[in-house]
Amino acid sequence: MSGDTCLTTALCPAAGPKPKPCSFKGGSLGNKYVRLNVGGSLYYTTVQVLTRHDTMLKAMFSGRMEVLTDKEGWILIDRCGKHFGTILNYLREDTITLPKHRQEIKELMAEAKYYLIQGLVDMCQAALQDKKDLYEPVCSIPIITSPKEEERLIESSMKPVVKLLYNRSNNKYSYTSNSDDNLLKNIELFDKLSLRFNGRVLFIKDVIGDEICCWSFYGQGRKLAEVCCTSIVYATEKKQTKV
């Protein structure tokens, strides 16, 4: 078997006699492998790795604490084994590449606190602070790029859907002096509603439709109502569009 660690995952520890405590004489094993069962995940590593830093693991494997073993000799640690491989890598290298997501960093930090690995706790705290300082959008508004995409979004949504179609590039009509202002008012209203109700309603924007400004409302995958804010007023030899 190559490498310092080998991981297999079990749904639960094997049934059998109750674990028995024993006094682990880690110093006598040196660099020999030990077998760890961490919450059902199985690891091989050496006593040297486990005792490099002044942590709970060093106390366990230097003989200062009793450890539990099963009938097959696996040393039992009653913690989730998801991040234990990362813990071992930190003990070897004094540094690691942290997970990308905040939740996983928080989980890793909780394990580092349990094993009293202060250096890893500090790394996690610094990373969480950096991610906190980054901009995190309050809500995300899809912009329709094709009719098929619109159909897919509406049919797959479990929420009611509000769609605002605005197409200022539609130049088939001329515009009144107030048209741009009125169009912006509709867009501003849409933005305010999407920020306030994005948890309950799916808001989408459409910039490719034929109308200049139109609201559509959907429920259970079908259109329930539509409000077109574009009206055409004919003047002498001139078409004007009011929004």
PDB file of C-alpha atoms in Angstrom:
ATOM      1  CA  MET A   1       0.000   0.000   0.000  1.00  0.00           C
ATOM      2  CA  SER A   2       1.507   3.303  -1.092  1.00  0.00           C
ATOM      3  CA  GLY A   3       1.117   6.684   0.571  1.00  0.00           C
ATOM      4  CA  ASP A   4       0.446   7.651   4.141  1.00  0.00           C
ATOM      5  CA  THR A   5      -3.340   7.530   4.075  1.00  0.00           C
ATOM      6  CA  CYS A   6      -5.916   5.224   2.593  1.00  0.00           C
ATOM      7  CA  LEU A   7      -9.604   6.060   2.885  1.00  0.00           C
ATOM      8  CA  THR A   8     -12.616   3.857   2.582  1.00  0.00           C
ATOM      9  CA  THR A   9     -16.103   4.837   3.627  1.00  0.00           C
ATOM     10  CA  ALA A  10     -18.535   2.715   5.611  1.00  0.00           C
ATOM     11  CA  LEU A  11     -22.109   3.609   6.439  1.00  0.00           C
ATOM     12  CA  CYS A  12     -21.658   2.418   9.987  1.00  0.00           C
ATOM     13  CA  PRO A  13     -19.055   0.538  12.045  1.00  0.00           C
ATOM     14  CA  ALA A  14     -19.209  -3.233  11.825  1.00  0.00           C
ATOM     15  CA  ALA A  15     -21.387  -4.963  14.363  1.00  0.00           C
ATOM     16  CA  GLY A  16     -19.628  -6.914  17.060  1.00  0.00           C
ATOM     17  CA  PRO A  17     -18.459  -6.746  20.655  1.00  0.00           C
ATOM     18  CA  LYS A  18     -18.310  -3.391  22.372  1.00  0.00           C
ATOM     19  CA  PRO A  19     -15.093  -1.393  21.868  1.00  0.00           C
ATOM     20  CA  LYS A  20     -12.536  -1.922  24.560  1.00  0.00           C
ATOM     21  CA  PRO A  21     -10.230   0.721  26.034  1.00  0.00           C
ATOM     22  CA  CYS A  22      -6.509   0.200  25.862  1.00  0.00           C
ATOM     23  CA  SER A  23      -3.383   2.128  26.695  1.00  0.00           C
ATOM     24  CA  PHE A  24      -1.753   3.011  23.389  1.00  0.00           C
ATOM     25  CA  LYS A  25       2.040   2.969  23.545  1.00  0.00           C
ATOM     26  CA  GLY A  26       2.577   5.216  20.565  1.00  0.00           C
ATOM     27  CA  GLY A  27       6.255   5.842  21.168  1.00  0.00           C
ATOM     28  CA  SER A  28       7.108   2.173  20.680  1.00  0.00           C
ATOM     29  CA  LEU A  29       5.592   2.119  17.171  1.00  0.00           C
ATOM     30  CA  GLY A  30       7.583   4.998  15.667  1.00  0.00           C
ATOM     31  CA  ASN A  31       6.656   5.324  11.997  1.00  0.00           C
ATOM     32  CA  LYS A  32       4.561   2.160  11.837  1.00  0.00           C
ATOM     33  CA  TYR A  33       1.050   2.459  10.485  1.00  0.00           C
ATOM     34  CA  VAL A  34      -1.973   2.670  12.732  1.00  0.00           C
ATOM     35  CA  ARG A  35      -5.540   2.043  11.661  1.00  0.00           C
ATOM     36  CA  LEU A  36      -8.213   4.612  12.468  1.00  0.00           C
ATOM     37  CA  ASN A  37     -11.979   4.353  12.236  1.00  0.00           C
ATOM     38  CA  VAL A  38     -13.291   7.934  12.304  1.00  0.00           C
ATOM     39  CA  GLY A  39     -17.080   7.837  12.324  1.00  0.00           C
ATOM     40  CA  GLY A  40     -17.114   4.929   9.902  1.00  0.00           C
ATOM     41  CA  SER A  41     -14.386   6.264   7.574  1.00  0.00           C
ATOM     42  CA  LEU A  42     -11.191   4.205   7.686  1.00  0.00           C
ATOM     43  CA  TYR A  43      -7.703   5.712   7.575  1.00  0.00           C
ATOM     44  CA  TYR A  44      -4.116   4.486   7.702  1.00  0.00           C
ATOM     45  CA  THR A  45      -1.414   6.826   8.955  1.00  0.00           C
ATOM     46  CA  THR A  46       1.637   6.813  11.227  1.00  0.00           C
ATOM     47  CA  VAL A  47       2.122   7.699  14.860  1.00  0.00           C
ATOM     48  CA  GLN A  48       4.767  10.223  13.770  1.00  0.00           C
ATOM     49  CA  VAL A  49       2.154  12.181  11.789  1.00  0.00           C
ATOM     50  CA  LEU A  50      -0.386  12.060  14.606  1.00  0.00           C
ATOM     51  CA  THR A  51       2.099  13.304  17.197  1.00  0.00           C
ATOM     52  CA  ARG A  52       3.885  16.043  15.205  1.00  0.00           C
ATOM     53  CA  HIS A  53       1.826  18.850  16.765  1.00  0.00           C
ATOM     54  CA  ASP A  54       0.667  19.434  20.319  1.00  0.00           C
ATOM     55  CA  THR A  55      -2.952  18.427  19.741  1.00  0.00           C
ATOM     56  CA  MET A  56      -5.538  16.060  21.148  1.00  0.00           C
ATOM     57  CA  LEU A  57      -4.303  13.462  18.666  1.00  0.00           C
ATOM     58  CA  LYS A  58      -0.804  13.694  20.126  1.00  0.00           C
ATOM     59  CA  ALA A  59      -2.262  13.123  23.592  1.00  0.00           C
ATOM     60  CA  MET A  60      -4.150  10.094  22.289  1.00  0.00           C
ATOM     61  CA  PHE A  61      -1.230   8.473  20.502  1.00  0.00           C
ATOM     62  CA  SER A  62       1.631   9.284  22.870  1.00  0.00           C
ATOM     63  CA  GLY A  63       0.155   7.151  25.640  1.00  0.00           C
ATOM     64  CA  ARG A  64      -1.311  10.000  27.728  1.00  0.00           C
ATOM     65  CA  MET A  65      -4.904   9.000  26.940  1.00  0.00           C
ATOM     66  CA  GLU A  66      -6.702   5.712  26.592  1.00  0.00           C
ATOM     67  CA  VAL A  67      -8.095   4.943  23.156  1.00  0.00           C
ATOM     68  CA  LEU A  68     -10.889   2.614  22.090  1.00  0.00           C
ATOM     69  CA  THR A  69     -10.338  -0.242  19.664  1.00  0.00           C
ATOM     70  CA  ASP A  70     -12.713  -2.710  18.064  1.00  0.00           C
ATOM     71  CA  LYS A  71     -12.158  -6.465  17.848  1.00  0.00           C
ATOM     72  CA  GLU A  72     -10.127  -6.045  14.651  1.00  0.00           C
ATOM     73  CA  GLY A  73      -7.784  -3.523  16.201  1.00  0.00           C
ATOM     74  CA  TRP A  74      -9.129  -0.378  14.533  1.00  0.00           C
ATOM     75  CA  ILE A  75      -8.755   2.646  16.819  1.00  0.00           C
ATOM     76  CA  LEU A  76     -12.131   4.358  17.128  1.00  0.00           C
ATOM     77  CA  ILE A  77     -12.642   8.129  17.049  1.00  0.00           C
ATOM     78  CA  ASP A  78     -16.251   9.202  17.500  1.00  0.00           C
ATOM     79  CA  ARG A  79     -16.261  12.110  15.029  1.00  0.00           C
ATOM     80  CA  CYS A  80     -17.436  12.638  11.463  1.00  0.00           C
ATOM     81  CA  GLY A  81     -14.736  11.367   9.115  1.00  0.00           C
ATOM     82  CA  LYS A  82     -15.556  13.710   6.222  1.00  0.00           C
ATOM     83  CA  HIS A  83     -12.677  16.121   6.839  1.00  0.00           C
ATOM     84  CA  PHE A  84     -10.252  13.858   8.701  1.00  0.00           C
ATOM     85  CA  GLY A  85      -8.114  13.360   5.596  1.00  0.00           C
ATOM     86  CA  THR A  86      -7.658  17.140   5.435  1.00  0.00           C
ATOM     87  CA  ILE A  87      -6.733  17.110   9.135  1.00  0.00           C
ATOM     88  CA  LEU A  88      -4.015  14.527   8.432  1.00  0.00           C
ATOM     89  CA  ASN A  89      -2.682  16.530   5.487  1.00  0.00           C
ATOM     90  CA  TYR A  90      -2.365  19.609   7.686  1.00  0.00           C
ATOM     91  CA  LEU A  91      -0.501  17.620  10.339  1.00  0.00           C
ATOM     92  CA  ARG A  92       1.972  16.468   7.672  1.00  0.00           C
ATOM     93  CA  GLU A  93       2.520  19.693   5.741  1.00  0.00           C
ATOM     94  CA  ASP A  94       1.498  22.479   8.164  1.00  0.00           C
ATOM     95  CA  THR A  95      -0.662  23.889   5.366  1.00  0.00           C
ATOM     96  CA  ILE A  96      -3.521  22.765   3.106  1.00  0.00           C
ATOM     97  CA  THR A  97      -5.785  24.020   0.339  1.00  0.00           C
ATOM     98  CA  LEU A  98      -9.030  24.915   2.054  1.00  0.00           C
ATOM     99  CA  PRO A  99     -12.449  23.997   0.611  1.00  0.00           C
ATOM    100  CA  LYS A 100     -14.107  26.583  -1.627  1.00  0.00           C
ATOM    101  CA  HIS A 101     -17.473  26.775   0.123  1.00  0.00           C
ATOM    102  CA  ARG A 102     -18.053  28.558   3.439  1.00  0.00           C
ATOM    103  CA  GLN A 103     -20.081  25.683   4.898  1.00  0.00           C
ATOM    104  CA  GLU A 104     -17.279  23.171   4.338  1.00  0.00           C
ATOM    105  CA  ILE A 105     -14.719  25.553   5.835  1.00  0.00           C
ATOM    106  CA  LYS A 106     -16.959  25.900   8.898  1.00  0.00           C
ATOM    107  CA  GLU A 107     -17.210  22.111   9.171  1.00  0.00           C
ATOM    108  CA  LEU A 108     -13.425  21.766   8.909  1.00  0.00           C
ATOM    109  CA  MET A 109     -12.905  24.462  11.532  1.00  0.00           C
ATOM    110  CA  ALA A 110     -15.229  22.633  13.931  1.00  0.00           C
ATOM    111  CA  GLU A 111     -13.116  19.482  13.546  1.00  0.00           C
ATOM    112  CA  ALA A 112      -9.889  21.451  13.989  1.00  0.00           C
ATOM    113  CA  LYS A 113     -11.253  22.935  17.212  1.00  0.00           C
ATOM    114  CA  TYR A 114     -12.184  19.481  18.480  1.00  0.00           C
ATOM    115  CA  TYR A 115      -8.682  18.122  17.823  1.00  0.00           C
ATOM    116  CA  LEU A 116      -7.137  21.348  19.253  1.00  0.00           C
ATOM    117  CA  ILE A 117      -5.239  22.169  16.031  1.00  0.00           C
ATOM    118  CA  GLN A 118      -4.970  25.925  16.499  1.00  0.00           C
ATOM    119  CA  GLY A 119      -3.013  26.634  13.319  1.00  0.00           C
ATOM    120  CA  LEU A 120      -5.751  25.099  11.170  1.00  0.00           C
ATOM    121  CA  VAL A 121      -8.431  26.940  13.161  1.00  0.00           C
ATOM    122  CA  ASP A 122      -6.648  30.220  12.394  1.00  0.00           C
ATOM    123  CA  MET A 123      -6.481  29.374   8.669  1.00  0.00           C
ATOM    124  CA  CYS A 124     -10.207  28.644   8.556  1.00  0.00           C
ATOM    125  CA  GLN A 125     -11.109  31.812  10.437  1.00  0.00           C
ATOM    126  CA  ALA A 126      -9.017  33.950   8.080  1.00  0.00           C
ATOM    127  CA  ALA A 127     -10.583  32.320   5.011  1.00  0.00           C
ATOM    128  CA  LEU A 128     -14.102  32.838   6.347  1.00  0.00           C
ATOM    129  CA  GLN A 129     -13.370  36.502   6.979  1.00  0.00           C
ATOM    130  CA  ASP A 130     -12.040  36.922   3.434  1.00  0.00           C
ATOM    131  CA  LYS A 131     -15.138  35.289   1.960  1.00  0.00           C
ATOM    132  CA  LYS A 132     -17.360  37.466   4.144  1.00  0.00           C
ATOM    133  CA  ASP A 133     -15.732  40.558   2.695  1.00  0.00           C
ATOM    134  CA  LEU A 134     -16.491  39.417  -0.859  1.00  0.00           C
ATOM    135  CA  TYR A 135     -19.689  40.598  -2.505  1.00  0.00           C
ATOM    136  CA  GLU A 136     -22.464  38.086  -2.204  1.00  0.00           C
ATOM    137  CA  PRO A 137     -25.519  38.857  -4.378  1.00  0.00           C
ATOM    138  CA  VAL A 138     -28.848  39.143  -2.608  1.00  0.00           C
ATOM    139  CA  CYS A 139     -30.663  37.512  -5.509  1.00  0.00           C
ATOM    140  CA  SER A 140     -29.984  36.374  -9.050  1.00  0.00           C
ATOM    141  CA  ILE A 141     -32.284  37.401 -11.923  1.00  0.00           C
ATOM    142  CA  PRO A 142     -32.159  35.235 -15.085  1.00  0.00           C
ATOM    143  CA  ILE A 143     -32.160  37.109 -18.409  1.00  0.00           C
ATOM    144  CA  ILE A 144     -33.994  35.295 -21.182  1.00  0.00           C
ATOM    145  CA  THR A 145     -31.889  34.595 -24.260  1.00  0.00           C
ATOM    146  CA  SER A 146     -34.293  32.328 -26.156  1.00  0.00           C
ATOM    147  CA  PRO A 147     -37.977  31.279 -26.060  1.00  0.00           C
ATOM    148  CA  LYS A 148     -36.958  27.713 -25.169  1.00  0.00           C
ATOM    149  CA  GLU A 149     -34.999  28.951 -22.178  1.00  0.00           C
ATOM    150  CA  GLU A 150     -38.006  30.970 -21.006  1.00  0.00           C
ATOM    151  CA  GLU A 151     -40.288  27.951 -21.337  1.00  0.00           C
ATOM    152  CA  ARG A 152     -37.866  25.750 -19.417  1.00  0.00           C
ATOM    153  CA  LEU A 153     -37.481  28.241 -16.566  1.00  0.00           C
ATOM    154  CA  ILE A 154     -41.209  28.772 -16.147  1.00  0.00           C
ATOM    155  CA  GLU A 155     -42.129  25.073 -16.320  1.00  0.00           C
ATOM    156  CA  SER A 156     -39.431  24.019 -13.854  1.00  0.00           C
ATOM    157  CA  SER A 157     -40.115  26.746 -11.283  1.00  0.00           C
ATOM    158  CA  MET A 158     -41.958  25.772  -8.112  1.00  0.00           C
ATOM    159  CA  LYS A 159     -42.594  29.464  -7.423  1.00  0.00           C
ATOM    160  CA  PRO A 160     -44.876  31.952  -9.147  1.00  0.00           C
ATOM    161  CA  VAL A 161     -43.059  33.739 -11.963  1.00  0.00           C
ATOM    162  CA  VAL A 162     -42.998  37.439 -12.820  1.00  0.00           C
ATOM    163  CA  LYS A 163     -41.421  38.378 -16.137  1.00  0.00           C
ATOM    164  CA  LEU A 164     -40.628  41.902 -17.285  1.00  0.00           C
ATOM    165  CA  LEU A 165     -40.068  42.307 -20.997  1.00  0.00           C
ATOM    166  CA  TYR A 166     -38.339  45.545 -21.935  1.00  0.00           C
ATOM    167  CA  ASN A 167     -36.794  46.138 -25.307  1.00  0.00           C
ATOM    168  CA  ARG A 168     -35.634  49.720 -25.721  1.00  0.00           C
ATOM    169  CA  SER A 169     -33.854  48.703 -28.927  1.00  0.00           C
ATOM    170  CA  ASN A 170     -37.263  48.111 -30.533  1.00  0.00           C
ATOM    171  CA  ASN A 171     -37.344  51.044 -32.958  1.00  0.00           C
ATOM    172  CA  LYS A 172     -40.428  50.234 -34.964  1.00  0.00           C
ATOM    173  CA  TYR A 173     -42.120  53.164 -33.211  1.00  0.00           C
ATOM    174  CA  SER A 174     -40.780  56.584 -32.310  1.00  0.00           C
ATOM    175  CA  TYR A 175     -40.739  57.649 -28.685  1.00  0.00           C
ATOM    176  CA  THR A 176     -42.320  60.505 -26.787  1.00  0.00           C
ATOM    177  CA  SER A 177     -40.160  62.710 -24.616  1.00  0.00           C
ATOM    178  CA  ASN A 178     -41.312  60.868 -21.484  1.00  0.00           C
ATOM    179  CA  SER A 179     -41.001  57.325 -22.836  1.00  0.00           C
ATOM    180  CA  ASP A 180     -37.515  56.630 -21.556  1.00  0.00           C
ATOM    181  CA  ASP A 181     -38.390  57.957 -18.119  1.00  0.00           C
ATOM    182  CA  ASN A 182     -41.507  55.799 -17.896  1.00  0.00           C
ATOM    183  CA  LEU A 183     -39.613  52.728 -19.065  1.00  0.00           C
ATOM    184  CA  LEU A 184     -36.992  53.266 -16.380  1.00  0.00           C
ATOM    185  CA  LYS A 185     -39.750  53.530 -13.781  1.00  0.00           C
ATOM    186  CA  ASN A 186     -40.987  50.070 -14.770  1.00  0.00           C
ATOM    187  CA  ILE A 187     -37.463  48.654 -14.546  1.00  0.00           C
ATOM    188  CA  GLU A 188     -36.946  50.308 -11.152  1.00  0.00           C
ATOM    189  CA  LEU A 189     -40.212  48.813  -9.866  1.00  0.00           C
ATOM    190  CA  PHE A 190     -39.175  45.373 -11.109  1.00  0.00           C
ATOM    191  CA  ASP A 191     -35.805  45.640  -9.351  1.00  0.00           C
ATOM    192  CA  LYS A 192     -37.419  46.687  -6.063  1.00  0.00           C
ATOM    193  CA  LEU A 193     -39.909  43.807  -6.202  1.00  0.00           C
ATOM    194  CA  SER A 194     -37.216  41.248  -7.059  1.00  0.00           C
ATOM    195  CA  LEU A 195     -35.052  42.325  -4.119  1.00  0.00           C
ATOM    196  CA  ARG A 196     -37.976  42.162  -1.704  1.00  0.00           C
ATOM    197  CA  PHE A 197     -39.747  38.994  -2.831  1.00  0.00           C
ATOM    198  CA  ASN A 198     -37.022  36.883  -4.503  1.00  0.00           C
ATOM    199  CA  GLY A 199     -37.456  34.183  -1.866  1.00  0.00           C
ATOM    200  CA  ARG A 200     -41.101  33.630  -2.820  1.00  0.00           C
ATOM    201  CA  VAL A 201     -41.233  34.588  -6.511  1.00  0.00           C
ATOM    202  CA  LEU A 202     -39.004  33.857  -9.478  1.00  0.00           C
ATOM    203  CA  PHE A 203     -38.296  37.100 -11.333  1.00  0.00           C
ATOM    204  CA  ILE A 204     -36.946  36.948 -14.880  1.00  0.00           C
ATOM    205  CA  LYS A 205     -36.058  39.586 -17.460  1.00  0.00           C
ATOM    206  CA  ASP A 206     -36.716  39.404 -21.190  1.00  0.00           C
ATOM    207  CA  VAL A 207     -34.836  41.731 -23.537  1.00  0.00           C
ATOM    208  CA  ILE A 208     -35.549  39.988 -26.861  1.00  0.00           C
ATOM    209  CA  GLY A 209     -39.350  40.167 -27.106  1.00  0.00           C
ATOM    210  CA  ASP A 210     -41.383  42.179 -29.609  1.00  0.00           C
ATOM    211  CA  GLU A 211     -42.989  44.527 -27.097  1.00  0.00           C
ATOM    212  CA  ILE A 212     -41.266  47.543 -25.587  1.00  0.00           C
ATOM    213  CA  CYS A 213     -42.505  47.044 -22.039  1.00  0.00           C
ATOM    214  CA  CYS A 214     -44.717  44.199 -20.828  1.00  0.00           C
ATOM    215  CA  TRP A 215     -45.302  42.401 -17.510  1.00  0.00           C
ATOM    216  CA  SER A 216     -46.295  38.716 -17.514  1.00  0.00           C
ATOM    217  CA  PHE A 217     -47.424  36.648 -14.531  1.00  0.00           C
ATOM    218  CA  TYR A 218     -47.243  32.835 -14.347  1.00  0.00           C
ATOM    219  CA  GLY A 219     -48.441  30.204 -11.935  1.00  0.00           C
ATOM    220  CA  GLN A 220     -48.006  26.415 -12.104  1.00  0.00           C
ATOM    221  CA  GLY A 221     -46.263  26.712 -15.465  1.00  0.00           C
ATOM    222  CA  ARG A 222     -48.916  28.736 -17.283  1.00  0.00           C
ATOM    223  CA  LYS A 223     -49.546  32.395 -17.960  1.00  0.00           C
ATOM    224  CA  LEU A 224     -52.192  33.913 -15.696  1.00  0.00           C
ATOM    225  CA  ALA A 225     -52.095  37.572 -16.651  1.00  0.00           C
ATOM    226  CA  GLU A 226     -50.279  40.124 -18.758  1.00  0.00           C
ATOM    227  CA  VAL A 227     -50.026  43.896 -18.537  1.00  0.00           C
ATOM    228  CA  CYS A 228     -48.674  45.660 -21.614  1.00  0.00           C
ATOM    229  CA  CYS A 229     -47.362  49.132 -20.824  1.00  0.00           C
ATOM    230  CA  THR A 230     -46.875  50.172 -24.427  1.00  0.00           C
ATOM    231  CA  SER A 231     -49.633  52.170 -26.164  1.00  0.00           C
ATOM    232  CA  ILE A 232     -49.467  53.643 -29.644  1.00  0.00           C
ATOM    233  CA  VAL A 233     -50.786  57.165 -30.208  1.00  0.00           C
ATOM    234  CA  TYR A 234     -51.133  58.298 -33.802  1.00  0.00           C
ATOM    235  CA  ALA A 235     -50.361  61.923 -34.649  1.00  0.00           C
ATOM    236  CA  THR A 236     -50.251  63.609 -38.012  1.00  0.00           C
ATOM    237  CA  GLU A 237     -47.884  61.587 -40.160  1.00  0.00           C
ATOM    238  CA  LYS A 238     -46.078  60.344 -37.092  1.00  0.00           C
ATOM    239  CA  LYS A 239     -46.269  57.327 -34.799  1.00  0.00           C
ATOM    240  CA  GLN A 240     -45.527  57.842 -31.157  1.00  0.00           C
ATOM    241  CA  THR A 241     -45.080  55.250 -28.459  1.00  0.00           C
ATOM    242  CA  LYS A 242     -45.925  55.847 -24.824  1.00  0.00           C
ATOM    243  CA  VAL A 243     -44.566  53.536 -22.203  1.00  0.00           C
TER     244      VAL A 243
END
